[in-house]
Tab-separated table of C-alpha atoms in Angstrom:
chain	number	residue	atom	x	y	z
A	1	MET	CA	-4.304	-6.186	6.990
A	2	PRO	CA	-8.034	-6.421	7.611
A	3	GLU	CA	-10.237	-7.409	4.742
A	4	THR	CA	-12.400	-4.344	5.265
A	5	SER	CA	-13.150	-3.754	1.611
A	6	ARG	CA	-13.918	-6.450	-0.972
A	7	ARG	CA	-14.807	-4.376	-3.986
A	8	GLY	CA	-15.936	-5.658	-7.339
A	9	LEU	CA	-15.001	-4.584	-10.842
A	10	LEU	CA	-13.166	-1.410	-9.928
A	11	PHE	CA	-10.267	-1.158	-12.330
A	12	GLY	CA	-9.736	1.571	-14.894
A	13	THR	CA	-11.197	4.432	-12.881
A	14	ALA	CA	-9.628	7.159	-10.834
A	15	ALA	CA	-9.689	6.420	-7.126
A	16	VAL	CA	-10.003	8.869	-4.277
A	17	SER	CA	-7.117	8.413	-1.869
A	18	ALA	CA	-7.478	8.662	1.862
A	19	GLY	CA	-5.842	12.067	1.860
A	20	ALA	CA	-8.169	13.394	-0.815
A	21	PHE	CA	-11.156	12.015	1.111
A	22	LEU	CA	-9.887	13.676	4.267
A	23	THR	CA	-9.955	17.083	2.780
A	24	ALA	CA	-8.196	16.775	5.629
A	25	CYS	CA	-10.169	15.952	8.400
A	26	THR	CA	-11.420	19.528	7.903
A	27	SER	CA	-11.829	21.720	4.879
A	28	ASN	CA	-8.441	23.384	5.389
A	29	GLU	CA	-6.304	20.328	4.650
A	30	PRO	CA	-4.224	19.587	1.516
A	31	LYS	CA	-4.910	16.606	-0.692
A	32	ALA	CA	-2.866	13.439	-0.225
A	33	ALA	CA	-1.373	13.637	-3.684
A	34	ASP	CA	0.236	16.919	-2.644
A	35	ALA	CA	2.606	14.878	-0.481
A	36	ALA	CA	4.049	13.405	-3.648
A	37	ARG	CA	3.723	16.507	-5.813
A	38	GLY	CA	5.312	18.832	-3.272
A	39	GLY	CA	2.231	21.042	-3.022
A	40	GLY	CA	1.316	22.934	0.134
A	41	ALA	CA	-1.736	23.407	2.269
A	42	ALA	CA	-4.714	25.184	0.761
A	43	ALA	CA	-4.216	28.913	0.463
A	44	GLY	CA	-5.883	31.216	2.973
A	45	THR	CA	-6.290	28.609	5.714
A	46	GLU	CA	-5.546	29.199	9.362
A	47	PRO	CA	-3.469	26.802	11.492
A	48	GLY	CA	-5.045	25.184	14.544
A	49	LYS	CA	-3.655	24.314	17.936
A	50	HIS	CA	0.004	23.283	17.794
A	51	VAL	CA	0.452	19.522	18.078
A	52	THR	CA	3.407	17.161	18.352
A	53	ILE	CA	3.046	13.931	16.404
A	54	GLY	CA	5.294	10.987	17.210
A	55	PHE	CA	6.045	8.867	14.146
A	56	ALA	CA	7.455	5.342	14.488
A	57	GLY	CA	7.981	4.123	10.958
A	58	PRO	CA	9.721	1.189	9.321
A	59	GLN	CA	13.323	0.685	8.327
A	60	ALA	CA	13.591	2.042	4.798
A	61	ASP	CA	15.034	-1.118	3.231
A	62	HIS	CA	12.416	-1.289	0.474
A	63	GLY	CA	11.156	1.328	-1.956
A	64	TRP	CA	7.618	1.320	-0.586
A	65	LEU	CA	8.772	1.548	3.041
A	66	ASN	CA	11.061	4.449	2.218
A	67	ALA	CA	8.129	6.180	0.527
A	68	ILE	CA	6.077	5.720	3.710
A	69	ASN	CA	8.663	7.632	5.720
A	70	GLU	CA	9.020	10.341	3.075
A	71	ASN	CA	5.259	10.858	2.807
A	72	ALA	CA	4.895	11.244	6.560
A	73	ALA	CA	7.753	13.742	6.832
A	74	SER	CA	6.745	15.835	3.819
A	75	ARG	CA	3.121	15.976	4.918
A	76	ALA	CA	3.968	17.109	8.448
A	77	ALA	CA	6.312	19.780	7.062
A	78	LYS	CA	3.393	21.466	5.299
A	79	TYR	CA	1.718	22.336	8.579
A	80	SER	CA	2.984	25.237	10.657
A	81	ASP	CA	1.064	23.840	13.623
A	82	VAL	CA	2.725	20.386	13.571
A	83	THR	CA	6.022	19.183	15.041
A	84	LEU	CA	7.001	15.671	13.957
A	85	GLU	CA	9.070	13.557	16.337
A	86	THR	CA	10.437	10.646	14.314
A	87	THR	CA	12.244	7.502	15.358
A	88	GLU	CA	15.120	5.981	13.422
A	89	GLY	CA	12.923	3.277	11.929
A	90	SER	CA	13.413	-0.383	12.618
A	91	ASN	CA	12.280	-3.827	11.495
A	92	ASP	CA	13.336	-5.208	14.879
A	93	THR	CA	10.274	-5.434	17.113
A	94	ALA	CA	12.153	-4.994	20.401
A	95	ALA	CA	13.899	-1.882	19.084
A	96	GLN	CA	10.659	-0.414	17.779
A	97	ILE	CA	8.877	-1.060	21.071
A	98	GLY	CA	11.637	0.903	22.791
A	99	GLN	CA	11.296	3.731	20.282
A	100	VAL	CA	7.538	3.994	20.803
A	101	LYS	CA	8.018	3.966	24.580
A	102	THR	CA	10.430	6.882	24.190
A	103	LEU	CA	7.787	8.833	22.276
A	104	ILE	CA	5.230	8.039	24.988
A	105	ASN	CA	7.649	9.297	27.649
A	106	LYS	CA	8.082	12.510	25.650
A	107	LYS	CA	4.300	12.964	25.988
A	108	VAL	CA	3.632	13.545	22.311
A	109	ASP	CA	0.056	14.557	21.533
A	110	VAL	CA	-0.624	11.657	19.188
A	111	LEU	CA	1.260	8.677	17.754
A	112	VAL	CA	1.462	7.290	14.228
A	113	VAL	CA	2.884	3.770	14.193
A	114	LEU	CA	3.591	1.407	11.311
A	115	PRO	CA	4.600	-1.654	13.329
A	116	ALA	CA	7.254	-4.075	12.135
A	117	ASP	CA	4.945	-6.712	13.621
A	118	GLY	CA	1.420	-5.670	14.534
A	119	LYS	CA	0.895	-8.433	17.083
A	120	ALA	CA	4.217	-7.783	18.827
A	121	LEU	CA	3.607	-4.015	19.043
A	122	THR	CA	0.064	-4.342	20.389
A	123	GLN	CA	1.035	-3.950	24.045
A	124	VAL	CA	2.902	-0.698	23.466
A	125	GLY	CA	-0.068	0.588	21.489
A	126	LEU	CA	-2.267	-0.222	24.472
A	127	GLU	CA	0.228	1.558	26.728
A	128	ALA	CA	-0.017	4.730	24.647
A	129	MET	CA	-3.805	4.667	24.556
A	130	ARG	CA	-3.974	4.162	28.318
A	131	ALA	CA	-1.642	7.125	28.749
A	132	GLY	CA	-4.142	9.285	26.884
A	133	ILE	CA	-2.133	9.421	23.644
A	134	PRO	CA	-4.325	8.452	20.671
A	135	VAL	CA	-2.676	6.092	18.216
A	136	VAL	CA	-3.071	6.074	14.448
A	137	ASN	CA	-2.182	2.515	13.428
A	138	LEU	CA	-0.702	2.583	9.932
A	139	ASP	CA	-1.132	-0.421	7.631
A	140	ARG	CA	0.069	-3.456	9.659
A	141	ILE	CA	-2.701	-3.773	12.174
A	142	PHE	CA	-2.411	-4.294	15.930
A	143	ALA	CA	-3.940	-7.442	17.404
A	144	SER	CA	-6.451	-5.463	19.487
A	145	PRO	CA	-8.661	-2.543	18.440
A	146	GLN	CA	-8.066	-1.131	21.926
A	147	ALA	CA	-4.461	-0.448	20.897
A	148	TYR	CA	-5.378	2.269	18.383
A	149	ARG	CA	-7.913	5.040	17.856
A	150	CYS	CA	-7.848	4.830	14.070
A	151	TRP	CA	-6.423	2.417	11.505
A	152	VAL	CA	-5.518	3.552	7.975
A	153	GLY	CA	-3.993	1.259	5.390
A	154	GLY	CA	-4.166	-0.528	2.086
A	155	ASP	CA	-6.511	-3.162	0.741
A	156	ASN	CA	-4.496	-6.327	0.130
A	157	TYR	CA	-7.495	-8.397	-0.877
A	158	GLY	CA	-8.545	-5.575	-3.196
A	159	MET	CA	-5.105	-5.574	-4.831
A	160	GLY	CA	-5.498	-9.191	-5.841
A	161	LEU	CA	-9.137	-8.756	-6.798
A	162	ASN	CA	-8.439	-5.803	-9.084
A	163	ALA	CA	-5.317	-7.392	-10.600
A	164	GLY	CA	-7.280	-10.548	-11.376
A	165	THR	CA	-10.198	-8.580	-12.797
A	166	TYR	CA	-7.925	-6.538	-15.061
A	167	ILE	CA	-6.232	-9.694	-16.352
A	168	GLY	CA	-9.577	-11.448	-16.692
A	169	GLU	CA	-10.999	-8.667	-18.826
A	170	ARG	CA	-7.901	-8.662	-21.035
A	171	LEU	CA	-7.973	-12.441	-21.554
A	172	LYS	CA	-11.678	-13.295	-21.393
A	173	ASP	CA	-11.945	-13.871	-25.133
A	174	LYS	CA	-8.796	-16.015	-25.307
A	175	ALA	CA	-9.353	-19.769	-25.233
A	176	ASP	CA	-7.428	-21.763	-22.630
A	177	ALA	CA	-5.662	-18.716	-21.163
A	178	LYS	CA	-2.833	-19.486	-18.741
A	179	VAL	CA	-1.848	-17.202	-15.854
A	180	VAL	CA	1.055	-17.341	-13.388
A	181	GLU	CA	1.498	-15.518	-10.081
A	182	LEU	CA	4.658	-14.143	-8.488
A	183	ALA	CA	3.617	-13.663	-4.870
A	184	GLY	CA	5.390	-12.029	-1.951
A	185	ILE	CA	6.457	-13.625	1.335
A	186	ASP	CA	4.065	-16.500	1.943
A	187	ASN	CA	4.116	-16.402	5.739
A	188	LEU	CA	2.708	-12.856	5.702
A	189	GLU	CA	-1.049	-12.442	5.979
A	190	LEU	CA	-0.948	-9.664	3.387
A	191	THR	CA	0.429	-12.096	0.799
A	192	ARG	CA	-2.302	-14.610	1.513
A	193	GLN	CA	-4.945	-11.903	1.177
A	194	ARG	CA	-3.541	-10.717	-2.156
A	195	SER	CA	-3.494	-14.264	-3.490
A	196	GLN	CA	-7.040	-14.920	-2.274
A	197	GLY	CA	-8.349	-11.806	-3.986
A	198	PHE	CA	-6.583	-12.807	-7.195
A	199	ALA	CA	-7.981	-16.341	-7.083
A	200	ASP	CA	-11.494	-15.070	-6.377
A	201	ALA	CA	-11.344	-12.689	-9.334
A	202	LEU	CA	-10.198	-15.411	-11.727
A	203	LYS	CA	-13.192	-17.534	-10.721
A	204	ASN	CA	-15.297	-15.058	-12.665
A	205	TYR	CA	-13.481	-16.087	-15.857
A	206	PRO	CA	-13.895	-19.861	-16.388
A	207	GLY	CA	-11.620	-19.924	-19.429
A	208	ILE	CA	-8.599	-18.673	-17.469
A	209	GLU	CA	-6.420	-21.037	-15.446
A	210	LEU	CA	-3.834	-20.179	-12.800
A	211	VAL	CA	-1.188	-22.716	-13.826
A	212	ALA	CA	1.714	-21.807	-11.508
A	213	ARG	CA	2.599	-19.712	-8.483
A	214	GLN	CA	5.943	-18.839	-6.876
A	215	ALA	CA	6.524	-16.900	-3.658
A	216	ALA	CA	9.398	-14.403	-3.703
A	217	GLU	CA	10.717	-12.141	-0.924
A	218	PHE	CA	9.985	-8.577	-2.075
A	219	THR	CA	13.554	-8.172	-3.370
A	220	VAL	CA	14.978	-7.693	-6.856
A	221	GLU	CA	17.080	-10.846	-6.517
A	222	SER	CA	14.211	-13.072	-5.422
A	223	GLY	CA	11.956	-11.645	-8.106
A	224	GLN	CA	14.480	-12.489	-10.789
A	225	ALA	CA	15.170	-16.007	-9.523
A	226	LYS	CA	11.542	-17.002	-9.004
A	227	THR	CA	10.399	-15.545	-12.321
A	228	ALA	CA	13.140	-17.468	-14.109
A	229	GLN	CA	11.785	-20.649	-12.518
A	230	LEU	CA	8.231	-19.826	-13.608
A	231	LEU	CA	9.292	-19.139	-17.178
A	232	GLN	CA	11.365	-22.276	-17.401
A	233	ALA	CA	8.489	-24.430	-16.175
A	234	GLN	CA	5.799	-22.779	-18.300
A	235	LYS	CA	6.514	-22.750	-22.008
A	236	ARG	CA	3.491	-20.583	-22.725
A	237	ILE	CA	1.687	-18.110	-20.522
A	238	ASP	CA	-0.748	-15.301	-21.226
A	239	ALA	CA	-0.395	-13.161	-18.080
A	240	LEU	CA	1.772	-12.792	-14.988
A	241	TRP	CA	0.721	-11.011	-11.828
A	242	ASN	CA	3.571	-9.816	-9.607
A	243	HIS	CA	2.610	-8.702	-6.077
A	244	ASP	CA	5.378	-6.124	-5.644
A	245	ASP	CA	7.053	-3.663	-8.008
A	246	ASP	CA	10.427	-3.854	-6.230
A	247	GLN	CA	10.705	-7.576	-6.883
A	248	GLY	CA	9.184	-6.799	-10.273
A	249	VAL	CA	12.470	-5.172	-11.320
A	250	GLY	CA	14.055	-8.599	-11.027
A	251	ALA	CA	11.078	-10.238	-12.708
A	252	LEU	CA	11.488	-7.996	-15.755
A	253	ARG	CA	15.189	-8.859	-15.914
A	254	ALA	CA	14.356	-12.567	-15.972
A	255	ILE	CA	11.743	-12.019	-18.677
A	256	GLN	CA	14.207	-10.093	-20.824
A	257	GLN	CA	16.911	-12.728	-20.332
A	258	ALA	CA	14.475	-15.467	-21.333
A	259	GLY	CA	13.430	-13.549	-24.437
A	260	ARG	CA	9.746	-13.943	-23.577
A	261	ASP	CA	7.187	-11.364	-24.642
A	262	GLU	CA	4.063	-13.351	-25.456
A	263	PHE	CA	2.235	-12.334	-22.274
A	264	LEU	CA	1.150	-9.270	-20.335
A	265	MET	CA	2.390	-8.484	-16.833
A	266	VAL	CA	0.653	-6.653	-13.994
A	267	GLY	CA	2.657	-5.282	-11.073
A	268	GLY	CA	1.793	-4.284	-7.544
A	269	ALA	CA	2.241	-1.285	-5.204
A	270	GLY	CA	2.906	1.525	-7.699
A	271	SER	CA	6.613	2.285	-8.104
A	272	ARG	CA	7.800	5.089	-10.363
A	273	SER	CA	9.855	2.681	-12.477
A	274	ALA	CA	6.784	0.510	-13.075
A	275	MET	CA	4.700	3.529	-14.051
A	276	ASP	CA	7.415	4.755	-16.415
A	277	ALA	CA	7.467	1.331	-18.099
A	278	ILE	CA	3.684	1.317	-18.372
A	279	LYS	CA	3.727	4.766	-19.973
A	280	ALA	CA	6.469	3.773	-22.431
A	281	ASP	CA	4.408	0.696	-23.392
A	282	ASP	CA	7.394	-1.027	-24.963
A	283	GLY	CA	7.452	-4.207	-22.878
A	284	VAL	CA	5.275	-6.787	-21.154
A	285	LEU	CA	4.381	-4.607	-18.143
A	286	LYS	CA	0.941	-3.146	-18.881
A	287	ALA	CA	-0.434	-2.218	-15.460
A	288	THR	CA	0.272	-2.019	-11.740
A	289	VAL	CA	-2.198	-2.224	-8.864
A	290	LEU	CA	-1.683	0.459	-6.233
A	291	TYR	CA	-0.899	0.020	-2.568
A	292	PRO	CA	-0.425	3.749	-1.991
A	293	PRO	CA	2.346	4.941	0.358
A	294	THR	CA	0.378	8.195	0.510
A	295	MET	CA	-1.423	6.445	3.364
A	296	ALA	CA	1.362	7.819	5.597
A	297	ALA	CA	0.454	11.378	4.607
A	298	SER	CA	-3.163	10.611	5.384
A	299	ALA	CA	-2.109	9.162	8.748
A	300	ILE	CA	-0.475	12.512	9.575
A	301	ASP	CA	-3.726	14.258	8.588
A	302	LEU	CA	-5.672	11.937	10.884
A	303	ALA	CA	-3.211	12.403	13.742
A	304	ARG	CA	-3.393	16.189	13.467
A	305	ALA	CA	-7.183	16.043	13.348
A	306	LEU	CA	-7.305	13.853	16.448
A	307	ALA	CA	-5.022	16.154	18.430
A	308	GLN	CA	-6.964	19.243	17.374
A	309	GLY	CA	-10.399	17.713	17.910
A	310	ARG	CA	-11.431	17.967	14.276
A	311	GLY	CA	-13.782	15.787	12.286
A	312	VAL	CA	-13.710	14.644	8.665
A	313	GLY	CA	-14.755	17.123	5.987
A	314	GLY	CA	-17.762	15.921	4.009
A	315	LEU	CA	-19.147	13.643	6.732
A	316	ALA	CA	-21.855	14.441	9.246
A	317	GLU	CA	-20.026	12.714	12.126
A	318	LEU	CA	-18.118	14.862	14.582
A	319	GLU	CA	-15.340	12.286	15.007
A	320	ILE	CA	-12.882	10.734	12.579
A	321	PRO	CA	-13.607	7.101	11.588
A	322	THR	CA	-12.033	4.136	13.358
A	323	SER	CA	-10.706	2.710	10.081
A	324	LEU	CA	-9.978	3.896	6.577
A	325	THR	CA	-9.089	1.477	3.782
A	326	LEU	CA	-7.406	2.893	0.689
A	327	TYR	CA	-8.508	1.817	-2.775
A	328	SER	CA	-6.219	-0.303	-4.955
A	329	ALA	CA	-6.586	1.421	-8.308
A	330	VAL	CA	-5.220	-0.202	-11.464
A	331	VAL	CA	-2.751	2.080	-13.264
A	332	THR	CA	-2.615	1.585	-17.038
A	333	LYS	CA	-1.283	3.532	-20.004
A	334	GLU	CA	-4.636	5.321	-20.173
A	335	ASN	CA	-4.469	6.809	-16.654
A	336	VAL	CA	-0.781	6.633	-15.718
A	337	ASP	CA	-0.198	10.386	-15.948
A	338	GLN	CA	-2.678	10.901	-13.128
A	339	TYR	CA	-0.738	8.606	-10.804
A	340	LEU	CA	2.863	9.358	-11.795
A	341	PRO	CA	3.312	11.948	-9.008
A	342	THR	CA	2.607	9.253	-6.394
A	343	GLY	CA	5.058	6.704	-7.833
A	344	PHE	CA	7.836	5.845	-5.386
A	345	SER	CA	11.526	5.181	-6.094
């Protein structure tokens, strides 16, 4: 993901999601949170030209990825002027290339693609653009800006930055504070960006030391195993940052099994189970940093706007932007009720 937004001390405030910002590419669009809440389009609005949106999403083998698909489908269903053509969803690049080619051959009006591998899917993105089908590139970015009309996605660097800032503010008055990090898959650029943001934030707090880091695999099993290793190696810690709430389920199991509760934990992505634990406030998990799957709903808004020739409400420009980076808000007990509707299973 591109490091398009390196924001400073941004935790603890309500963030405007892409869908809320795109009051939907025109003033007659619903807010992004409606995709999670089940709300409809604004009352009294008129539909535009009918458009067919092709959606090539991921295989739903992870809570966040499943939420991406659900957000896209539920958002499209709110518009009487939208038909959504979806593919089966695949993490196999060759299969996904074939699926996108099928959508191109069907002559859809616009494409929304979350590629299994942005570099590998670049050529088919270029093929669509050359065929006159604008592409909304969702989250994992293509290797060439010529392969998409608009990119919308999360801020991986911002996730780490805001997680580190939250932890730093909580521990800044504690002498010799020790922090550990449970990262995601290390060969992914997004993991490296999250870790870099976290490290940069901690530099603002000289009394805090990152004493250990383990890379997991975004699964419950890997989260449990790697957290157990961290806890065994570190007899005292003050905070743990976990990049992903799915693997965080396993991390919490390992923490409970070890009988450790002397530290605070911050999660990542924004699952419903993490938010429920934060609201209950009866364990180590005190916050999670969002990587909102509502970006898929916003991608549908952008795709519809492109096909109908609309601009973005609230901006002077006649065209939609070429990129839109979502904000990684920190969800705590104080603001969790606001974000609960967007929590994914």
